[in-house]
Amino acid sequence: MRRGFFITFEGGEGAGKSTQIGQLADSLREEGRTVLVTREPGGSPGAEAVRHVLLSGAAEPFGPAMEAILFAAARSDHVEQVIRPAIERGTVVLCDRFLDSSRVYQGVTGDLEPAFMETLERVTVNGMLPDLTIILDIDPEEGLRRAGARRGSDAPDRFEKETLSVHRRRRRAFLEIARAEPDRCVVVDAEDPPDKVAAGVLKAVRAAMARAERESALKPMRSRA
Ligand code: TYD
């Protein structure tokens, strides 16, 4: 491959993103690829410092715009310090949540202005758009049940604790993004058994990588947006 490949995983709570990312990383490493697994909010020292402020709910009283800006600050650091250098080295980057989580959690269920969200996204992502986004789709009731079982006696975080109707809006918003951007997004049913989900993910990844390789062979001088 001429350069790395950037894959993001998105979806509601309890969709099994980390399990699927781990399995995909194993499969790609078996094929001899160099893989970096990372996550948001976090993934770089600067962004990890902001993570706790967001997930503890410490920023919640200051409103969704404050939270959106903090997610954006964390993302900008993560992109410039970790993701872009890895992609330039030819690494396959697997990121647990990225820009679509901000679009959905802050933009849609935080009711923020689309123009504000678009500007924030443009400056933070700074051209580093995912080559592929896997949306793990799950009924929020089932997802919250799974997330609760995994968490045990710990309290739900700032975003997980919201009402079922908020989680339903988020699910619809992720599916809407997938419909609007079919070249970038693939929806995988996360209620299937984990091995079946993993097979669906791997199939989508292989297809997207093969397409990118065909495109770069056709346009060797193409510069990425
Ligand atoms: P985390 O504990 O990392 O777990 P999971 O991804 O498994 O839910 O929680 C991250 C939380 O932050 C999650 O509830 C989604 C939320 N979030 C946003 O609201 N906006 C964002 O831009 C990102 C990256 C995450």
Coordinates of N, CA and C and ligand atoms in Angstrom, one line a residue:
M1 N 0.8 -1.2 0.0 CA 0.0 0.0 0.0 C 0.9 1.2 0.0
R2 N 0.5 2.3 -0.7 CA 1.3 3.5 -0.9 C 1.3 4.3 0.4
R3 N 0.2 4.3 1.2 CA 0.1 5.1 2.4 C -0.8 4.3 3.3
G4 N -0.9 4.8 4.5 CA -1.8 4.1 5.5 C -3.2 4.1 5.1
F5 N -4.0 3.6 6.0 CA -5.5 3.5 5.8 C -6.1 3.8 7.1
F6 N -7.1 4.8 7.0 CA -7.7 5.3 8.3 C -9.2 4.8 8.4
I7 N -9.4 3.9 9.4 CA -10.7 3.3 9.6 C -11.3 3.8 11.0
T8 N -12.5 4.3 11.0 CA -13.1 4.7 12.3 C -14.3 3.8 12.6
F9 N -14.5 3.5 13.8 CA -15.7 2.7 14.3 C -16.6 3.6 15.1
E10 N -17.9 3.6 14.7 CA -18.9 4.4 15.4 C -20.1 3.6 15.7
G11 N -20.9 4.2 16.6 CA -22.2 3.5 17.0 C -22.5 3.9 18.4
G12 N -23.7 3.4 18.8 CA -24.1 3.8 20.2 C -23.4 3.0 21.3
E13 N -23.9 3.1 22.5 CA -23.3 2.5 23.6 C -23.5 1.0 23.5
G14 N -22.5 0.2 23.9 CA -22.6 -1.3 24.0 C -22.7 -2.0 22.6
A15 N -22.2 -1.3 21.6 CA -22.3 -2.0 20.3 C -21.1 -2.9 20.0
G16 N -20.1 -3.0 20.9 CA -19.0 -3.9 20.8 C -17.9 -3.4 20.0
K17 N -17.7 -2.1 19.9 CA -16.6 -1.5 19.1 C -15.2 -2.0 19.5
S18 N -15.0 -2.0 20.8 CA -13.6 -2.4 21.2 C -13.3 -3.9 20.8
T19 N -14.3 -4.7 21.0 CA -14.1 -6.2 20.7 C -13.8 -6.3 19.2
Q20 N -14.6 -5.6 18.4 CA -14.4 -5.7 16.9 C -13.1 -5.1 16.4
I21 N -12.7 -4.0 17.1 CA -11.5 -3.3 16.7 C -10.3 -4.3 17.0
G22 N -10.4 -4.9 18.2 CA -9.3 -5.9 18.5 C -9.2 -7.0 17.5
Q23 N -10.4 -7.6 17.2 CA -10.4 -8.7 16.2 C -9.9 -8.3 14.8
L24 N -10.3 -7.1 14.4 CA -9.8 -6.6 13.1 C -8.3 -6.4 13.1
A25 N -7.8 -5.8 14.2 CA -6.4 -5.5 14.3 C -5.6 -6.9 14.2
D26 N -6.1 -7.9 14.9 CA -5.5 -9.2 14.8 C -5.4 -9.7 13.4
S27 N -6.6 -9.6 12.7 CA -6.7 -10.1 11.3 C -5.7 -9.4 10.4
L28 N -5.6 -8.1 10.5 CA -4.8 -7.3 9.7 C -3.3 -7.5 10.0
R29 N -3.0 -7.7 11.2 CA -1.6 -8.0 11.6 C -1.2 -9.4 11.0
E30 N -2.1 -10.3 11.1 CA -1.8 -11.7 10.5 C -1.4 -11.5 9.0
E31 N -2.0 -10.5 8.3 CA -1.7 -10.3 6.9 C -0.4 -9.5 6.7
G32 N 0.2 -9.2 7.8 CA 1.5 -8.5 7.8 C 1.4 -7.0 7.8
R33 N 0.2 -6.4 8.0 CA 0.1 -5.0 8.1 C 0.4 -4.4 9.4
T34 N 0.9 -3.2 9.4 CA 1.2 -2.5 10.7 C -0.1 -1.8 11.1
V35 N -0.5 -2.0 12.3 CA -1.8 -1.5 12.8 C -1.6 -0.7 14.0
L36 N -2.3 0.5 14.1 CA -2.4 1.3 15.3 C -3.8 1.3 15.8
V37 N -4.1 0.9 17.0 CA -5.4 1.0 17.6 C -5.4 2.3 18.5
T38 N -6.4 3.1 18.3 CA -6.5 4.3 19.1 C -8.0 4.6 19.4
R39 N -8.3 5.7 20.2 CA -9.6 5.9 20.6 C -9.9 7.4 20.8
E40 N -11.2 7.8 20.8 CA -11.5 9.1 21.2 C -12.7 9.1 22.2
P41 N -12.8 10.1 23.1 CA -11.9 11.1 23.3 C -10.6 10.6 23.9
G42 N -9.5 11.0 23.4 CA -8.2 10.5 23.9 C -7.3 10.2 22.7
G43 N -6.3 9.2 23.0 CA -5.5 8.7 21.9 C -4.1 9.4 21.8
S44 N -4.0 10.6 22.5 CA -2.7 11.3 22.5 C -2.7 11.9 24.0
P45 N -1.5 12.2 24.5 CA -1.4 12.7 25.8 C -2.3 13.9 26.1
G46 N -2.3 14.9 25.1 CA -3.1 16.1 25.3 C -4.6 15.7 25.3
A47 N -5.0 14.8 24.4 CA -6.4 14.5 24.4 C -6.8 13.6 25.6
E48 N -5.9 12.8 26.0 CA -6.3 12.0 27.2 C -6.5 12.9 28.4
A49 N -5.8 14.0 28.5 CA -5.9 14.9 29.6 C -7.3 15.5 29.6
V50 N -7.9 15.7 28.4 CA -9.3 16.3 28.3 C -10.3 15.2 28.5
R51 N -10.0 14.0 28.2 CA -11.0 12.9 28.3 C -11.8 12.9 29.6
H52 N -11.1 12.9 30.7 CA -11.7 12.8 32.0 C -12.7 14.0 32.2
V53 N -12.3 15.2 31.8 CA -13.2 16.3 31.9 C -14.5 16.1 31.2
L54 N -14.5 15.4 30.1 CA -15.7 15.2 29.3 C -16.5 14.0 29.9
L55 N -15.8 12.9 30.1 CA -16.6 11.7 30.5 C -17.1 11.7 31.9
S56 N -16.4 12.5 32.8 CA -16.9 12.6 34.2 C -18.1 13.5 34.3
G57 N -18.4 14.3 33.3 CA -19.5 15.2 33.3 C -19.1 16.6 33.9
A58 N -17.8 16.8 34.1 CA -17.3 18.0 34.7 C -17.6 19.2 33.8
A59 N -17.7 19.0 32.5 CA -18.0 20.1 31.5 C -19.5 20.2 31.2
E60 N -20.3 19.3 31.6 CA -21.7 19.2 31.3 C -22.4 20.5 31.7
P61 N -22.2 21.1 32.9 CA -22.9 22.3 33.3 C -22.7 23.5 32.4
F62 N -21.6 23.5 31.7 CA -21.2 24.6 30.8 C -21.9 24.5 29.4
G63 N -22.6 23.4 29.2 CA -23.4 23.3 28.0 C -22.7 22.6 26.8
P64 N -23.6 22.2 25.8 CA -23.1 21.3 24.7 C -22.0 22.0 23.9
A65 N -22.1 23.3 23.7 CA -21.0 24.0 22.9 C -19.7 23.9 23.5
M66 N -19.6 24.1 24.8 CA -18.3 23.9 25.6 C -17.8 22.5 25.4
E67 N -18.7 21.5 25.5 CA -18.3 20.1 25.3 C -17.8 19.8 23.9
A68 N -18.6 20.4 22.9 CA -18.2 20.2 21.5 C -16.8 20.8 21.3
I69 N -16.5 21.9 21.9 CA -15.2 22.5 21.7 C -14.1 21.7 22.3
L70 N -14.4 21.1 23.5 CA -13.4 20.3 24.2 C -13.2 19.0 23.4
F71 N -14.2 18.4 22.8 CA -14.0 17.2 22.0 C -13.2 17.6 20.8
A72 N -13.4 18.8 20.2 CA -12.7 19.2 19.1 C -11.2 19.5 19.4
A73 N -11.0 20.1 20.6 CA -9.6 20.3 21.0 C -8.8 19.0 21.1
A74 N -9.5 18.0 21.8 CA -8.9 16.7 21.9 C -8.6 16.1 20.6
R75 N -9.6 16.2 19.7 CA -9.5 15.6 18.3 C -8.3 16.2 17.6
S76 N -8.2 17.5 17.6 CA -7.2 18.2 16.9 C -5.8 17.7 17.3
D77 N -5.6 17.6 18.6 CA -4.3 17.1 19.1 C -4.1 15.6 18.7
H78 N -5.1 14.8 18.8 CA -5.0 13.4 18.4 C -4.6 13.2 16.9
V79 N -5.3 14.0 16.1 CA -5.1 14.0 14.6 C -3.6 14.4 14.3
E80 N -3.2 15.5 14.9 CA -1.8 16.0 14.5 C -0.7 15.2 15.2
Q81 N -0.9 14.8 16.4 CA 0.2 14.1 17.1 C 0.3 12.6 16.8
V82 N -0.9 12.0 16.5 CA -0.9 10.5 16.4 C -1.4 10.0 15.0
I83 N -2.6 10.4 14.6 CA -3.2 9.8 13.4 C -2.4 10.2 12.2
R84 N -2.2 11.5 11.9 CA -1.6 11.9 10.7 C -0.2 11.3 10.5
P85 N 0.7 11.4 11.6 CA 2.0 10.8 11.5 C 1.9 9.3 11.2
A86 N 1.0 8.6 11.8 CA 0.9 7.1 11.5 C 0.5 6.8 10.1
I87 N -0.5 7.6 9.6 CA -1.0 7.4 8.2 C 0.2 7.7 7.2
E88 N 1.0 8.7 7.5 CA 2.1 9.0 6.7 C 3.2 7.9 6.7
R89 N 3.3 7.2 7.8 CA 4.2 6.1 7.9 C 3.7 4.8 7.2
G90 N 2.5 4.8 6.7 CA 1.9 3.7 6.1 C 1.1 2.7 7.0
T91 N 0.8 3.2 8.2 CA 0.1 2.4 9.2 C -1.4 2.3 8.9
V92 N -2.0 1.2 9.3 CA -3.5 1.2 9.2 C -3.9 1.6 10.6
V93 N -4.7 2.7 10.7 CA -5.1 3.3 12.0 C -6.6 2.9 12.2
L94 N -6.9 2.2 13.4 CA -8.2 1.9 13.7 C -8.6 2.7 14.9
C95 N -9.6 3.6 14.7 CA -9.9 4.6 15.8 C -11.4 4.3 16.3
D96 N -11.5 4.1 17.6 CA -12.7 3.9 18.3 C -13.4 5.3 18.5
R97 N -14.3 5.6 17.7 CA -15.1 6.9 17.6 C -14.2 8.0 17.0
F98 N -14.8 8.9 16.2 CA -14.2 10.0 15.6 C -15.2 11.1 15.3
L99 N -15.1 11.7 14.1 CA -15.9 12.9 13.9 C -17.4 12.6 13.9
D100 N -17.9 11.4 13.5 CA -19.3 11.1 13.5 C -19.9 11.2 14.9
S101 N -19.1 10.8 15.9 CA -19.6 10.8 17.3 C -19.9 12.3 17.7
S102 N -19.1 13.2 17.3 CA -19.3 14.6 17.6 C -20.6 15.1 16.8
R103 N -20.7 14.7 15.5 CA -21.9 15.1 14.7 C -23.1 14.6 15.4
V104 N -23.1 13.4 16.0 CA -24.3 12.8 16.5 C -24.5 13.2 18.0
Y105 N -23.6 13.1 18.8 CA -23.8 13.3 20.3 C -23.9 14.8 20.5
Q106 N -23.0 15.6 19.9 CA -23.0 17.1 20.2 C -24.0 17.8 19.2
G107 N -23.8 17.5 17.9 CA -24.5 18.2 16.9 C -26.0 17.9 17.0
V108 N -26.4 16.6 16.9 CA -27.8 16.2 16.8 C -28.4 16.2 18.2
T109 N -27.9 15.4 19.2 CA -28.6 15.4 20.5 C -28.1 16.5 21.4
G110 N -27.1 17.3 21.0 CA -26.8 18.5 21.7 C -27.4 19.7 21.1
D111 N -28.1 19.5 20.0 CA -28.9 20.6 19.3 C -28.0 21.8 19.0
L112 N -26.8 21.5 18.5 CA -25.9 22.6 18.1 C -26.1 23.0 16.7
E113 N -25.8 24.2 16.3 CA -26.0 24.7 15.0 C -25.2 23.9 14.0
P114 N -25.7 23.5 12.9 CA -24.9 22.7 11.9 C -23.7 23.5 11.4
A115 N -23.9 24.8 11.2 CA -22.7 25.6 10.7 C -21.6 25.7 11.7
F116 N -21.9 25.7 13.0 CA -20.9 25.7 14.0 C -20.2 24.4 14.1
M117 N -21.0 23.3 14.0 CA -20.4 22.0 14.0 C -19.5 21.7 12.8
E118 N -20.0 22.2 11.6 CA -19.2 22.0 10.4 C -17.8 22.7 10.4
T119 N -17.9 23.9 11.0 CA -16.6 24.7 11.1 C -15.6 24.0 12.0
L120 N -16.2 23.6 13.2 CA -15.4 22.9 14.2 C -14.8 21.6 13.6
E121 N -15.6 20.9 12.8 CA -15.1 19.6 12.2 C -14.0 19.9 11.2
R122 N -14.2 20.9 10.4 CA -13.2 21.2 9.3 C -11.9 21.6 9.9
V123 N -11.9 22.4 11.0 CA -10.6 22.8 11.5 C -9.9 21.7 12.3
T124 N -10.7 20.9 13.0 CA -10.1 19.8 13.8 C -9.6 18.6 13.0
V125 N -10.4 18.2 12.1 CA -10.1 17.0 11.2 C -9.0 17.4 10.2
N126 N -9.0 18.7 9.8 CA -7.9 19.2 9.0 C -7.5 18.3 7.8
G127 N -8.5 17.8 7.1 CA -8.3 17.0 5.9 C -8.1 15.5 6.2
M128 N -8.0 15.1 7.5 CA -7.7 13.7 7.8 C -9.0 12.9 7.9
L129 N -9.8 12.9 6.8 CA -11.0 12.2 6.8 C -10.8 10.7 6.8
P130 N -11.7 9.9 7.5 CA -11.6 8.5 7.4 C -11.7 7.9 6.0
D131 N -10.9 6.9 5.7 CA -11.1 6.2 4.4 C -12.3 5.3 4.5
L132 N -12.6 4.8 5.7 CA -13.8 3.9 5.9 C -14.3 4.2 7.3
T133 N -15.6 4.2 7.4 CA -16.2 4.3 8.8 C -17.2 3.1 8.9
I134 N -17.0 2.3 9.9 CA -17.8 1.2 10.2 C -18.8 1.6 11.3
I135 N -20.1 1.6 11.0 CA -21.1 1.9 12.0 C -21.7 0.6 12.5
L136 N -21.4 0.4 13.8 CA -22.0 -0.8 14.4 C -23.4 -0.5 15.0
D137 N -24.4 -1.0 14.3 CA -25.8 -0.6 14.6 C -26.4 -1.6 15.6
I138 N -26.9 -1.1 16.7 CA -27.6 -1.9 17.7 C -28.8 -1.2 18.3
D139 N -29.8 -2.0 18.6 CA -31.0 -1.4 19.3 C -30.5 -0.8 20.6
P140 N -30.8 0.5 20.9 CA -30.2 1.1 22.1 C -30.5 0.4 23.4
E141 N -31.7 -0.2 23.5 CA -32.1 -1.0 24.7 C -31.1 -2.1 25.0
E142 N -30.8 -2.8 23.9 CA -29.9 -4.0 24.0 C -28.4 -3.4 24.2
G143 N -28.1 -2.4 23.6 CA -26.7 -1.8 23.7 C -26.5 -1.3 25.2
L144 N -27.5 -0.6 25.7 CA -27.4 -0.1 27.1 C -27.3 -1.3 28.1
R145 N -28.1 -2.4 27.8 CA -28.0 -3.6 28.6 C -26.6 -4.2 28.6
R146 N -26.0 -4.3 27.4 CA -24.7 -4.8 27.3 C -23.7 -3.9 28.0
A147 N -23.8 -2.6 27.8 CA -22.8 -1.6 28.4 C -22.9 -1.7 29.9
G148 N -24.2 -1.9 30.4 CA -24.3 -2.0 31.9 C -23.7 -3.2 32.4
A149 N -23.9 -4.3 31.7 CA -23.3 -5.6 32.2 C -21.8 -5.5 32.2
R150 N -21.2 -4.8 31.2 CA -19.8 -4.7 31.1 C -19.2 -3.8 32.2
R151 N -20.0 -2.8 32.6 CA -19.6 -1.8 33.5 C -19.6 -2.3 34.9
G152 N -20.6 -3.2 35.2 CA -20.7 -3.8 36.6 C -21.3 -2.7 37.5
S153 N -20.6 -2.5 38.6 CA -21.2 -1.6 39.6 C -20.8 -0.1 39.4
D154 N -19.9 0.2 38.4 CA -19.5 1.6 38.1 C -20.7 2.4 37.6
A155 N -20.8 3.7 37.9 CA -21.9 4.5 37.4 C -21.7 4.7 35.8
P156 N -22.8 4.9 35.1 CA -22.7 5.2 33.7 C -22.1 6.5 33.5
D157 N -21.3 6.7 32.3 CA -20.7 8.0 32.1 C -21.7 9.1 31.7
R158 N -21.1 10.3 31.5 CA -21.9 11.5 31.2 C -22.9 11.2 30.0
F159 N -22.4 10.5 29.0 CA -23.3 10.3 27.8 C -24.1 9.1 27.8
E160 N -23.6 8.0 28.5 CA -24.4 6.8 28.6 C -25.6 7.0 29.4
K161 N -25.6 7.9 30.4 CA -26.7 8.0 31.4 C -27.9 8.6 30.8
E162 N -27.9 9.1 29.6 CA -29.1 9.8 29.0 C -30.2 8.9 28.7
T163 N -31.4 9.5 28.4 CA -32.6 8.6 28.3 C -32.6 7.8 27.0
L164 N -33.4 6.8 27.1 CA -33.5 5.9 25.9 C -33.9 6.6 24.6
S165 N -34.8 7.7 24.8 CA -35.2 8.4 23.5 C -34.0 9.2 23.0
V166 N -33.1 9.6 23.8 CA -31.8 10.3 23.3 C -31.0 9.3 22.6
H167 N -30.8 8.1 23.1 CA -30.0 7.1 22.5 C -30.7 6.6 21.1
R168 N -32.0 6.7 21.1 CA -32.7 6.3 19.8 C -32.4 7.4 18.8
R169 N -32.4 8.6 19.2 CA -32.1 9.7 18.2 C -30.7 9.5 17.7
R170 N -29.8 9.1 18.6 CA -28.4 8.9 18.1 C -28.3 7.8 17.1
R171 N -29.0 6.7 17.4 CA -29.0 5.6 16.4 C -29.5 6.1 15.1
R172 N -30.6 6.8 15.0 CA -31.1 7.3 13.8 C -30.1 8.2 13.1
A173 N -29.4 9.0 13.9 CA -28.5 10.0 13.3 C -27.3 9.3 12.7
F174 N -26.8 8.2 13.3 CA -25.7 7.4 12.7 C -26.2 6.8 11.4
L175 N -27.4 6.3 11.4 CA -27.9 5.6 10.1 C -28.1 6.7 9.1
E176 N -28.5 7.9 9.4 CA -28.7 9.0 8.5 C -27.3 9.3 7.8
I177 N -26.3 9.4 8.6 CA -24.9 9.7 8.1 C -24.5 8.6 7.1
A178 N -24.8 7.4 7.5 CA -24.4 6.3 6.6 C -25.2 6.4 5.2
R179 N -26.4 6.8 5.3 CA -27.2 7.0 4.0 C -26.6 8.1 3.2
A180 N -26.2 9.2 3.9 CA -25.7 10.4 3.2 C -24.3 10.2 2.6
E181 N -23.5 9.3 3.2 CA -22.2 9.1 2.8 C -21.8 7.6 2.5
P182 N -22.5 7.0 1.5 CA -22.4 5.6 1.3 C -20.9 5.2 0.9
D183 N -20.2 6.1 0.3 CA -18.8 5.7 -0.1 C -17.9 5.6 1.1
R184 N -18.2 6.3 2.2 CA -17.3 6.2 3.3 C -17.8 5.2 4.4
C185 N -19.1 5.1 4.5 CA -19.7 4.4 5.7 C -20.3 3.0 5.3
V186 N -20.1 2.1 6.2 CA -20.7 0.8 6.0 C -21.4 0.4 7.4
V187 N -22.7 0.1 7.3 CA -23.4 -0.3 8.6 C -23.3 -1.8 8.7
V188 N -22.9 -2.2 10.0 CA -22.9 -3.7 10.3 C -23.8 -3.9 11.5
D189 N -24.6 -4.9 11.3 CA -25.6 -5.3 12.4 C -24.8 -5.8 13.6
A190 N -24.8 -5.1 14.7 CA -24.0 -5.5 15.9 C -24.8 -6.4 16.8
E191 N -26.0 -6.7 16.4 CA -26.8 -7.7 17.3 C -26.5 -9.1 16.9
D192 N -25.8 -9.3 15.7 CA -25.4 -10.7 15.3 C -24.3 -11.2 16.3
P193 N -24.1 -12.5 16.3 CA -23.0 -13.0 17.1 C -21.6 -12.4 16.7
P194 N -20.7 -12.2 17.7 CA -19.5 -11.4 17.4 C -18.7 -11.9 16.2
D195 N -18.6 -13.2 16.0 CA -17.9 -13.7 14.9 C -18.5 -13.3 13.5
K196 N -19.8 -13.3 13.5 CA -20.5 -12.9 12.3 C -20.2 -11.4 12.0
V197 N -20.3 -10.6 13.1 CA -20.0 -9.1 13.0 C -18.6 -8.9 12.5
A198 N -17.6 -9.7 13.1 CA -16.2 -9.6 12.7 C -16.1 -9.9 11.2
A199 N -16.8 -10.9 10.7 CA -16.7 -11.3 9.3 C -17.2 -10.1 8.4
G200 N -18.3 -9.5 8.9 CA -18.9 -8.4 8.1 C -17.9 -7.2 8.1
V201 N -17.3 -7.0 9.2 CA -16.3 -5.8 9.3 C -15.1 -6.1 8.4
L202 N -14.6 -7.3 8.4 CA -13.4 -7.6 7.6 C -13.7 -7.5 6.1
K203 N -14.9 -8.0 5.8 CA -15.3 -7.9 4.3 C -15.4 -6.4 3.9
A204 N -16.0 -5.6 4.7 CA -16.0 -4.1 4.4 C -14.6 -3.5 4.3
V205 N -13.8 -3.9 5.2 CA -12.4 -3.4 5.2 C -11.7 -3.8 3.9
R206 N -11.8 -5.1 3.6 CA -11.1 -5.6 2.4 C -11.6 -4.9 1.1
A207 N -12.9 -4.7 1.1 CA -13.5 -4.1 -0.1 C -13.0 -2.6 -0.2
A208 N -12.9 -1.9 0.9 CA -12.5 -0.5 0.9 C -11.0 -0.4 0.6
M209 N -10.2 -1.3 1.1 CA -8.8 -1.2 0.8 C -8.5 -1.5 -0.7
A210 N -9.2 -2.5 -1.2 CA -9.0 -2.9 -2.6 C -9.4 -1.7 -3.5
R211 N -10.5 -1.1 -3.1 CA -11.0 0.1 -3.9 C -10.0 1.2 -3.9
A212 N -9.4 1.5 -2.7 CA -8.4 2.5 -2.6 C -7.2 2.2 -3.4
E213 N -6.8 0.9 -3.4 CA -5.6 0.5 -4.1 C -5.8 0.7 -5.6
R214 N -7.1 0.3 -6.1 CA -7.4 0.5 -7.5 C -7.3 2.0 -7.9
E215 N -7.9 2.8 -7.0 CA -8.0 4.2 -7.3 C -6.6 4.8 -7.3
S216 N -5.7 4.4 -6.4 CA -4.4 5.0 -6.4 C -3.5 4.5 -7.6
A217 N -3.9 3.3 -8.1 CA -3.2 2.8 -9.2 C -3.6 3.6 -10.5
L218 N -4.9 3.9 -10.5 CA -5.4 4.7 -11.7 C -4.8 6.1 -11.6
K219 N -4.7 6.7 -10.4 CA -4.3 8.1 -10.3 C -3.1 8.2 -9.4
P220 N -1.9 7.8 -9.9 CA -0.8 7.7 -9.0 C -0.4 9.1 -8.4
M221 N -0.7 10.2 -9.0 CA -0.3 11.5 -8.5 C -1.4 12.1 -7.6
R222 N -2.5 11.4 -7.4 CA -3.6 12.0 -6.7 C -3.2 12.4 -5.3
S223 N -3.5 13.6 -4.9 CA -3.2 14.0 -3.5 C -4.5 13.9 -2.7
R224 N -4.4 13.4 -1.5 CA -5.6 13.2 -0.7 C -6.1 14.5 -0.2
A225 N -7.5 14.5 -0.1 CA -8.2 15.7 0.4 C -7.8 15.8 1.9
Ligands
TYD1 P1 -16.1 5.6 26.0 O1 -16.0 5.3 27.5 O2 -14.8 5.8 25.3 O3 -16.8 4.4 25.4 P2 -17.7 4.0 24.3 O4 -17.1 4.5 23.0 O5 -17.6 2.5 24.3 O6 -19.1 4.4 24.5 O7 -17.1 6.8 25.9 C1 -16.9 7.8 25.1 C2 -18.2 8.7 25.2 O8 -18.0 9.9 24.6 C3 -19.4 8.0 24.5 O9 -20.5 8.1 25.3 C4 -19.6 8.9 23.3 C5 -19.0 10.3 23.7 N1 -18.4 11.1 22.6 C6 -19.1 12.2 22.2 O10 -20.1 12.6 22.8 N2 -18.5 13.0 21.2 C7 -17.4 12.6 20.6 O11 -16.9 13.4 19.7 C8 -16.7 11.4 21.0 C9 -15.4 11.0 20.4 C10 -17.3 10.7 22.0

